[in-house]
Every structure is written in C-alpha cells, then in structure tokens.
C-alpha cells in the first residue's frame, strides 16, 4: 500500500498562474481532506469530501476549488495563484479506527511558492 | 467554533520526561488526538483519547480531562529522534471527520 500520495512535491508559480494539486489514496477511505500549513503554524482545513461525489468548504476555502474524481482521488485547484497561497499543502484521508479515533493519514505534502 | 492552545516550544534533555499540554474549546467533543511532525515531513498519528484518563503506547502517553477541557502528551525516555512538532487536534463536528489542529509545540531534545 502506498497510502496517500501527492503530486507534485514542489512547485513555484507566478502570481495569476493556475495549477492543480493531485492526491490519491489506496486505503478505500471515504473521507478526504486538503489542509494548508504555514510556517510555525498548525494545519488549516481548506476543503473536505466526506464521500465520493460530495465536497464542502473548510476554514480557508477562498481561492481554491476541489474535485472528488472518484473514491481514490481528490484534487485541489488554484485558479489564480496569489503570494498569500505560498504554503505547504497536505492531503489526508480518514479511517474509522477503534472507538471512533478517525485517524488521519497524510500525504507527503506539496511545497508551493507563489512569486 | 473550535480552538486549541498549546505551548509553542519545549526543550528537554535526552533521557528526560516532557509533558506537552493542550487546552481546547469545541462546540461538540469527540475526543482529543495527537500528531507528530518532523521537519519537512507529514503529520503522523500518535494517540487518541475519547474518555478521561491516561492512554499509554510505549514511551508515549496521552491524558484527557473532559471536565477541564484539557489534555497532555507525555514523552518518556526522550531520544534525539523525538525532536519534532507535536499537535493536538479535535474533531470539527460541523465538518464531518475533519480535524481542527492546535498551532503545535516544537520539542527540541538536547544531548
């Protein structure tokens, strides 16, 4: 099992450019998430998908769109990148652990710089 | 809404014991989780407490007091490889199984 995979690992964009971050999981999880992490801070939820075919906004959705392509894949799109979107982006999926722990499995992250 | 507070930094020596505290405010409580993140890496799950008391997993233990909205992570027999950031997190009941994370505690283990 590869777990959660993300591409690309690194990306540099100019202001106004667009790009899509790809995420896939092979653990048959229903729920998937996109978080961003700024230096010295915790993770903030951008969007989530509780099941295939559904997506919902998280805490910081402005400037982003998502697609839950199928059960395995959940992509994040920046339509017009801004320097404020410089961050590390993590994709995650959730198991339903014993006692409802809902352990989240994270991908390796995409380090995005917008100049 | 959800909010969590934890110290920004803790320093300890190899072999020692360190405690990382977390206080939380949440509209609906579904347990407190802890994650570890090494520099440049992804967060990894450490522990979960749904009920009051202490949960032990090897050198790591986690404690919860629901009445005090408080928990802590206890790391024993510290090793250099324990140098990392540690995040407490609670489930956001308005957003499925999504988590709200604290801002993290950076643990530096010194020789």
PDB file of N, CA, C and O in Angstrom, chain A residues 43-92:
ATOM      1  N   UNK A  43      -2.238  23.054  11.007  1.00  0.00           N
ATOM      2  CA  UNK A  43      -2.874  22.827   9.715  1.00  0.00           C
ATOM      3  C   UNK A  43      -4.276  23.437   9.719  1.00  0.00           C
ATOM      4  O   UNK A  43      -5.010  23.316  10.699  1.00  0.00           O
ATOM      5  N   UNK A  44      -4.620  24.045   8.606  1.00  0.00           N
ATOM      6  CA  UNK A  44      -5.949  24.633   8.464  1.00  0.00           C
ATOM      7  C   UNK A  44      -6.663  23.959   7.312  1.00  0.00           C
ATOM      8  O   UNK A  44      -6.098  23.782   6.235  1.00  0.00           O
ATOM      9  N   UNK A  45      -7.928  23.636   7.524  1.00  0.00           N
ATOM     10  CA  UNK A  45      -8.706  22.886   6.551  1.00  0.00           C
ATOM     11  C   UNK A  45      -9.162  23.794   5.417  1.00  0.00           C
ATOM     12  O   UNK A  45      -9.775  24.838   5.654  1.00  0.00           O
ATOM     13  N   UNK A  46      -8.890  23.375   4.192  1.00  0.00           N
ATOM     14  CA  UNK A  46      -9.303  24.148   3.019  1.00  0.00           C
ATOM     15  C   UNK A  46     -10.646  23.628   2.509  1.00  0.00           C
ATOM     16  O   UNK A  46     -11.629  24.368   2.412  1.00  0.00           O
ATOM     17  N   UNK A  47     -10.684  22.363   2.169  1.00  0.00           N
ATOM     18  CA  UNK A  47     -11.887  21.679   1.689  1.00  0.00           C
ATOM     19  C   UNK A  47     -11.842  20.239   2.179  1.00  0.00           C
ATOM     20  O   UNK A  47     -10.775  19.700   2.461  1.00  0.00           O
ATOM     21  N   UNK A  48     -13.001  19.630   2.211  1.00  0.00           N
ATOM     22  CA  UNK A  48     -13.046  18.215   2.524  1.00  0.00           C
ATOM     23  C   UNK A  48     -14.138  17.533   1.691  1.00  0.00           C
ATOM     24  O   UNK A  48     -15.012  18.201   1.126  1.00  0.00           O
ATOM     25  N   UNK A  49     -14.036  16.218   1.644  1.00  0.00           N
ATOM     26  CA  UNK A  49     -15.002  15.402   0.924  1.00  0.00           C
ATOM     27  C   UNK A  49     -15.345  14.211   1.806  1.00  0.00           C
ATOM     28  O   UNK A  49     -14.495  13.373   2.081  1.00  0.00           O
ATOM     29  N   UNK A  50     -16.586  14.178   2.262  1.00  0.00           N
ATOM     30  CA  UNK A  50     -16.996  13.107   3.176  1.00  0.00           C
ATOM     31  C   UNK A  50     -17.224  11.790   2.432  1.00  0.00           C
ATOM     32  O   UNK A  50     -17.187  10.719   3.044  1.00  0.00           O
ATOM     33  N   UNK A  51     -17.494  11.881   1.149  1.00  0.00           N
ATOM     34  CA  UNK A  51     -17.688  10.669   0.351  1.00  0.00           C
ATOM     35  C   UNK A  51     -17.566  11.035  -1.117  1.00  0.00           C
ATOM     36  O   UNK A  51     -17.600  12.228  -1.485  1.00  0.00           O
ATOM     37  N   UNK A  52     -17.439  10.034  -1.947  1.00  0.00           N
ATOM     38  CA  UNK A  52     -17.348  10.261  -3.391  1.00  0.00           C
ATOM     39  C   UNK A  52     -18.564  11.059  -3.849  1.00  0.00           C
ATOM     40  O   UNK A  52     -19.689  10.748  -3.491  1.00  0.00           O
ATOM     41  N   UNK A  53     -18.300  12.130  -4.603  1.00  0.00           N
ATOM     42  CA  UNK A  53     -19.389  12.934  -5.138  1.00  0.00           C
ATOM     43  C   UNK A  53     -19.785  14.119  -4.282  1.00  0.00           C
ATOM     44  O   UNK A  53     -20.635  14.912  -4.679  1.00  0.00           O
ATOM     45  N   UNK A  54     -19.201  14.254  -3.095  1.00  0.00           N
ATOM     46  CA  UNK A  54     -19.529  15.392  -2.226  1.00  0.00           C
ATOM     47  C   UNK A  54     -18.259  16.143  -1.844  1.00  0.00           C
ATOM     48  O   UNK A  54     -17.212  15.544  -1.610  1.00  0.00           O
ATOM     49  N   UNK A  55     -18.363  17.475  -1.806  1.00  0.00           N
ATOM     50  CA  UNK A  55     -17.270  18.304  -1.320  1.00  0.00           C
ATOM     51  C   UNK A  55     -17.867  19.453  -0.510  1.00  0.00           C
ATOM     52  O   UNK A  55     -18.992  19.902  -0.793  1.00  0.00           O
ATOM     53  N   UNK A  56     -17.119  19.925   0.475  1.00  0.00           N
ATOM     54  CA  UNK A  56     -17.584  21.023   1.320  1.00  0.00           C
ATOM     55  C   UNK A  56     -16.424  21.913   1.704  1.00  0.00           C
ATOM     56  O   UNK A  56     -15.269  21.466   1.769  1.00  0.00           O
ATOM     57  N   UNK A  57     -16.754  23.168   1.987  1.00  0.00           N
ATOM     58  CA  UNK A  57     -15.738  24.140   2.365  1.00  0.00           C
ATOM     59  C   UNK A  57     -15.268  23.910   3.791  1.00  0.00           C
ATOM     60  O   UNK A  57     -16.034  23.532   4.666  1.00  0.00           O
ATOM     61  N   UNK A  58     -13.980  24.188   3.972  1.00  0.00           N
ATOM     62  CA  UNK A  58     -13.415  24.165   5.302  1.00  0.00           C
ATOM     63  C   UNK A  58     -13.252  25.578   5.839  1.00  0.00           C
ATOM     64  O   UNK A  58     -14.032  26.475   5.515  1.00  0.00           O
ATOM     65  N   UNK A  59     -12.194  25.748   6.611  1.00  0.00           N
ATOM     66  CA  UNK A  59     -11.958  27.028   7.287  1.00  0.00           C
ATOM     67  C   UNK A  59     -11.460  28.115   6.342  1.00  0.00           C
ATOM     68  O   UNK A  59     -11.788  29.284   6.500  1.00  0.00           O
ATOM     69  N   UNK A  60     -10.640  27.742   5.345  1.00  0.00           N
ATOM     70  CA  UNK A  60      -9.990  28.731   4.469  1.00  0.00           C
ATOM     71  C   UNK A  60     -10.152  28.361   2.998  1.00  0.00           C
ATOM     72  O   UNK A  60      -9.183  28.106   2.288  1.00  0.00           O
ATOM     73  N   UNK A  61     -11.380  28.373   2.449  1.00  0.00           N
ATOM     74  CA  UNK A  61     -11.597  27.885   1.085  1.00  0.00           C
ATOM     75  C   UNK A  61     -11.360  28.915  -0.030  1.00  0.00           C
ATOM     76  O   UNK A  61     -11.264  28.526  -1.201  1.00  0.00           O
ATOM     77  N   UNK A  62     -11.256  30.202   0.333  1.00  0.00           N
ATOM     78  CA  UNK A  62     -11.197  31.231  -0.707  1.00  0.00           C
ATOM     79  C   UNK A  62      -9.961  31.077  -1.579  1.00  0.00           C
ATOM     80  O   UNK A  62      -8.835  30.962  -1.095  1.00  0.00           O
ATOM     81  N   UNK A  63     -10.181  31.114  -2.899  1.00  0.00           N
ATOM     82  CA  UNK A  63      -9.083  31.000  -3.849  1.00  0.00           C
ATOM     83  C   UNK A  63      -8.808  29.582  -4.305  1.00  0.00           C
ATOM     84  O   UNK A  63      -7.887  29.360  -5.095  1.00  0.00           O
ATOM     85  N   UNK A  64      -9.594  28.629  -3.816  1.00  0.00           N
ATOM     86  CA  UNK A  64      -9.385  27.220  -4.135  1.00  0.00           C
ATOM     87  C   UNK A  64     -10.679  26.583  -4.636  1.00  0.00           C
ATOM     88  O   UNK A  64     -11.768  27.005  -4.269  1.00  0.00           O
ATOM     89  N   UNK A  65     -10.500  25.531  -5.435  1.00  0.00           N
ATOM     90  CA  UNK A  65     -11.607  24.650  -5.793  1.00  0.00           C
ATOM     91  C   UNK A  65     -11.113  23.208  -5.689  1.00  0.00           C
ATOM     92  O   UNK A  65      -9.913  22.952  -5.755  1.00  0.00           O
ATOM     93  N   UNK A  66     -12.052  22.291  -5.527  1.00  0.00           N
ATOM     94  CA  UNK A  66     -11.686  20.889  -5.410  1.00  0.00           C
ATOM     95  C   UNK A  66     -12.568  20.036  -6.295  1.00  0.00           C
ATOM     96  O   UNK A  66     -13.664  20.431  -6.702  1.00  0.00           O
ATOM     97  N   UNK A  67     -12.058  18.823  -6.575  1.00  0.00           N
ATOM     98  CA  UNK A  67     -12.830  17.819  -7.300  1.00  0.00           C
ATOM     99  C   UNK A  67     -12.576  16.467  -6.652  1.00  0.00           C
ATOM    100  O   UNK A  67     -11.413  16.086  -6.452  1.00  0.00           O
ATOM    101  N   UNK A  68     -13.658  15.777  -6.319  1.00  0.00           N
ATOM    102  CA  UNK A  68     -13.520  14.384  -5.853  1.00  0.00           C
ATOM    103  C   UNK A  68     -13.818  13.521  -7.067  1.00  0.00           C
ATOM    104  O   UNK A  68     -14.962  13.218  -7.382  1.00  0.00           O
ATOM    105  N   UNK A  69     -12.767  13.145  -7.755  1.00  0.00           N
ATOM    106  CA  UNK A  69     -12.887  12.491  -9.054  1.00  0.00           C
ATOM    107  C   UNK A  69     -13.498  11.099  -8.925  1.00  0.00           C
ATOM    108  O   UNK A  69     -14.247  10.646  -9.776  1.00  0.00           O
ATOM    109  N   UNK A  70     -13.134  10.401  -7.885  1.00  0.00           N
ATOM    110  CA  UNK A  70     -13.637   9.063  -7.582  1.00  0.00           C
ATOM    111  C   UNK A  70     -13.279   8.803  -6.112  1.00  0.00           C
ATOM    112  O   UNK A  70     -12.807   9.719  -5.417  1.00  0.00           O
ATOM    113  N   UNK A  71     -13.463   7.593  -5.655  1.00  0.00           N
ATOM    114  CA  UNK A  71     -13.201   7.344  -4.238  1.00  0.00           C
ATOM    115  C   UNK A  71     -11.729   7.536  -3.900  1.00  0.00           C
ATOM    116  O   UNK A  71     -11.375   7.936  -2.805  1.00  0.00           O
ATOM    117  N   UNK A  72     -10.847   7.277  -4.844  1.00  0.00           N
ATOM    118  CA  UNK A  72      -9.416   7.337  -4.575  1.00  0.00           C
ATOM    119  C   UNK A  72      -8.841   8.745  -4.663  1.00  0.00           C
ATOM    120  O   UNK A  72      -7.897   9.058  -3.961  1.00  0.00           O
ATOM    121  N   UNK A  73      -9.377   9.595  -5.540  1.00  0.00           N
ATOM    122  CA  UNK A  73      -8.681  10.821  -5.904  1.00  0.00           C
ATOM    123  C   UNK A  73      -9.436  12.082  -5.502  1.00  0.00           C
ATOM    124  O   UNK A  73     -10.664  12.185  -5.675  1.00  0.00           O
ATOM    125  N   UNK A  74      -8.654  13.055  -5.001  1.00  0.00           N
ATOM    126  CA  UNK A  74      -9.223  14.330  -4.540  1.00  0.00           C
ATOM    127  C   UNK A  74      -8.222  15.411  -4.921  1.00  0.00           C
ATOM    128  O   UNK A  74      -7.127  15.454  -4.372  1.00  0.00           O
ATOM    129  N   UNK A  75      -8.594  16.276  -5.864  1.00  0.00           N
ATOM    130  CA  UNK A  75      -7.645  17.276  -6.354  1.00  0.00           C
ATOM    131  C   UNK A  75      -8.014  18.661  -5.855  1.00  0.00           C
ATOM    132  O   UNK A  75      -9.176  18.968  -5.581  1.00  0.00           O
ATOM    133  N   UNK A  76      -6.987  19.505  -5.759  1.00  0.00           N
ATOM    134  CA  UNK A  76      -7.136  20.895  -5.301  1.00  0.00           C
ATOM    135  C   UNK A  76      -6.630  21.814  -6.396  1.00  0.00           C
ATOM    136  O   UNK A  76      -5.513  21.637  -6.876  1.00  0.00           O
ATOM    137  N   UNK A  77      -7.440  22.785  -6.786  1.00  0.00           N
ATOM    138  CA  UNK A  77      -7.055  23.688  -7.869  1.00  0.00           C
ATOM    139  C   UNK A  77      -6.957  25.119  -7.376  1.00  0.00           C
ATOM    140  O   UNK A  77      -7.852  25.599  -6.654  1.00  0.00           O
ATOM    141  N   UNK A  78      -5.858  25.765  -7.765  1.00  0.00           N
ATOM    142  CA  UNK A  78      -5.689  27.196  -7.565  1.00  0.00           C
ATOM    143  C   UNK A  78      -5.916  27.851  -8.914  1.00  0.00           C
ATOM    144  O   UNK A  78      -5.160  27.619  -9.861  1.00  0.00           O
ATOM    145  N   UNK A  79      -6.967  28.631  -9.047  1.00  0.00           N
ATOM    146  CA  UNK A  79      -7.310  29.215 -10.347  1.00  0.00           C
ATOM    147  C   UNK A  79      -6.414  30.392 -10.706  1.00  0.00           C
ATOM    148  O   UNK A  79      -6.034  30.570 -11.851  1.00  0.00           O
ATOM    149  N   UNK A  80      -6.077  31.209  -9.718  1.00  0.00           N
ATOM    150  CA  UNK A  80      -5.242  32.386  -9.959  1.00  0.00           C
ATOM    151  C   UNK A  80      -4.394  32.585  -8.707  1.00  0.00           C
ATOM    152  O   UNK A  80      -4.831  33.219  -7.744  1.00  0.00           O
ATOM    153  N   UNK A  81      -3.195  32.015  -8.745  1.00  0.00           N
ATOM    154  CA  UNK A  81      -2.379  31.961  -7.535  1.00  0.00           C
ATOM    155  C   UNK A  81      -1.986  33.356  -7.040  1.00  0.00           C
ATOM    156  O   UNK A  81      -1.729  34.281  -7.835  1.00  0.00           O
ATOM    157  N   UNK A  82      -1.930  33.476  -5.725  1.00  0.00           N
ATOM    158  CA  UNK A  82      -1.526  34.718  -5.064  1.00  0.00           C
ATOM    159  C   UNK A  82      -0.406  34.409  -4.072  1.00  0.00           C
ATOM    160  O   UNK A  82      -0.329  33.281  -3.560  1.00  0.00           O
ATOM    161  N   UNK A  83       0.467  35.376  -3.790  1.00  0.00           N
ATOM    162  CA  UNK A  83       1.558  35.127  -2.829  1.00  0.00           C
ATOM    163  C   UNK A  83       1.059  34.616  -1.482  1.00  0.00           C
ATOM    164  O   UNK A  83       1.768  33.852  -0.809  1.00  0.00           O
ATOM    165  N   UNK A  84      -0.153  34.999  -1.090  1.00  0.00           N
ATOM    166  CA  UNK A  84      -0.704  34.537   0.187  1.00  0.00           C
ATOM    167  C   UNK A  84      -0.984  33.035   0.192  1.00  0.00           C
ATOM    168  O   UNK A  84      -1.223  32.445   1.261  1.00  0.00           O
ATOM    169  N   UNK A  85      -0.941  32.412  -0.970  1.00  0.00           N
ATOM    170  CA  UNK A  85      -1.157  30.973  -1.056  1.00  0.00           C
ATOM    171  C   UNK A  85       0.150  30.176  -0.989  1.00  0.00           C
ATOM    172  O   UNK A  85       0.132  28.952  -1.101  1.00  0.00           O
ATOM    173  N   UNK A  86       1.244  30.878  -0.800  1.00  0.00           N
ATOM    174  CA  UNK A  86       2.516  30.202  -0.539  1.00  0.00           C
ATOM    175  C   UNK A  86       2.379  29.428   0.770  1.00  0.00           C
ATOM    176  O   UNK A  86       2.080  30.012   1.820  1.00  0.00           O
ATOM    177  N   UNK A  87       2.572  28.113   0.700  1.00  0.00           N
ATOM    178  CA  UNK A  87       2.314  27.278   1.865  1.00  0.00           C
ATOM    179  C   UNK A  87       2.724  25.846   1.543  1.00  0.00           C
ATOM    180  O   UNK A  87       3.159  25.540   0.427  1.00  0.00           O
ATOM    181  N   UNK A  88       2.586  24.977   2.537  1.00  0.00           N
ATOM    182  CA  UNK A  88       2.708  23.543   2.304  1.00  0.00           C
ATOM    183  C   UNK A  88       1.308  22.961   2.348  1.00  0.00           C
ATOM    184  O   UNK A  88       0.551  23.216   3.305  1.00  0.00           O
ATOM    185  N   UNK A  89       0.960  22.202   1.333  1.00  0.00           N
ATOM    186  CA  UNK A  89      -0.382  21.642   1.221  1.00  0.00           C
ATOM    187  C   UNK A  89      -0.335  20.141   1.484  1.00  0.00           C
ATOM    188  O   UNK A  89       0.449  19.416   0.874  1.00  0.00           O
ATOM    189  N   UNK A  90      -1.195  19.717   2.397  1.00  0.00           N
ATOM    190  CA  UNK A  90      -1.277  18.307   2.736  1.00  0.00           C
ATOM    191  C   UNK A  90      -2.657  17.767   2.400  1.00  0.00           C
ATOM    192  O   UNK A  90      -3.675  18.377   2.738  1.00  0.00           O
ATOM    193  N   UNK A  91      -2.651  16.616   1.776  1.00  0.00           N
ATOM    194  CA  UNK A  91      -3.866  15.860   1.557  1.00  0.00           C
ATOM    195  C   UNK A  91      -3.927  14.779   2.632  1.00  0.00           C
ATOM    196  O   UNK A  91      -2.881  14.258   3.067  1.00  0.00           O
ATOM    197  N   UNK A  92      -5.122  14.426   3.070  1.00  0.00           N
ATOM    198  CA  UNK A  92      -5.259  13.396   4.097  1.00  0.00           C
ATOM    199  C   UNK A  92      -6.532  12.601   3.839  1.00  0.00           C
ATOM    200  O   UNK A  92      -7.455  13.066   3.156  1.00  0.00           O
TER     201      UNK A  92
END
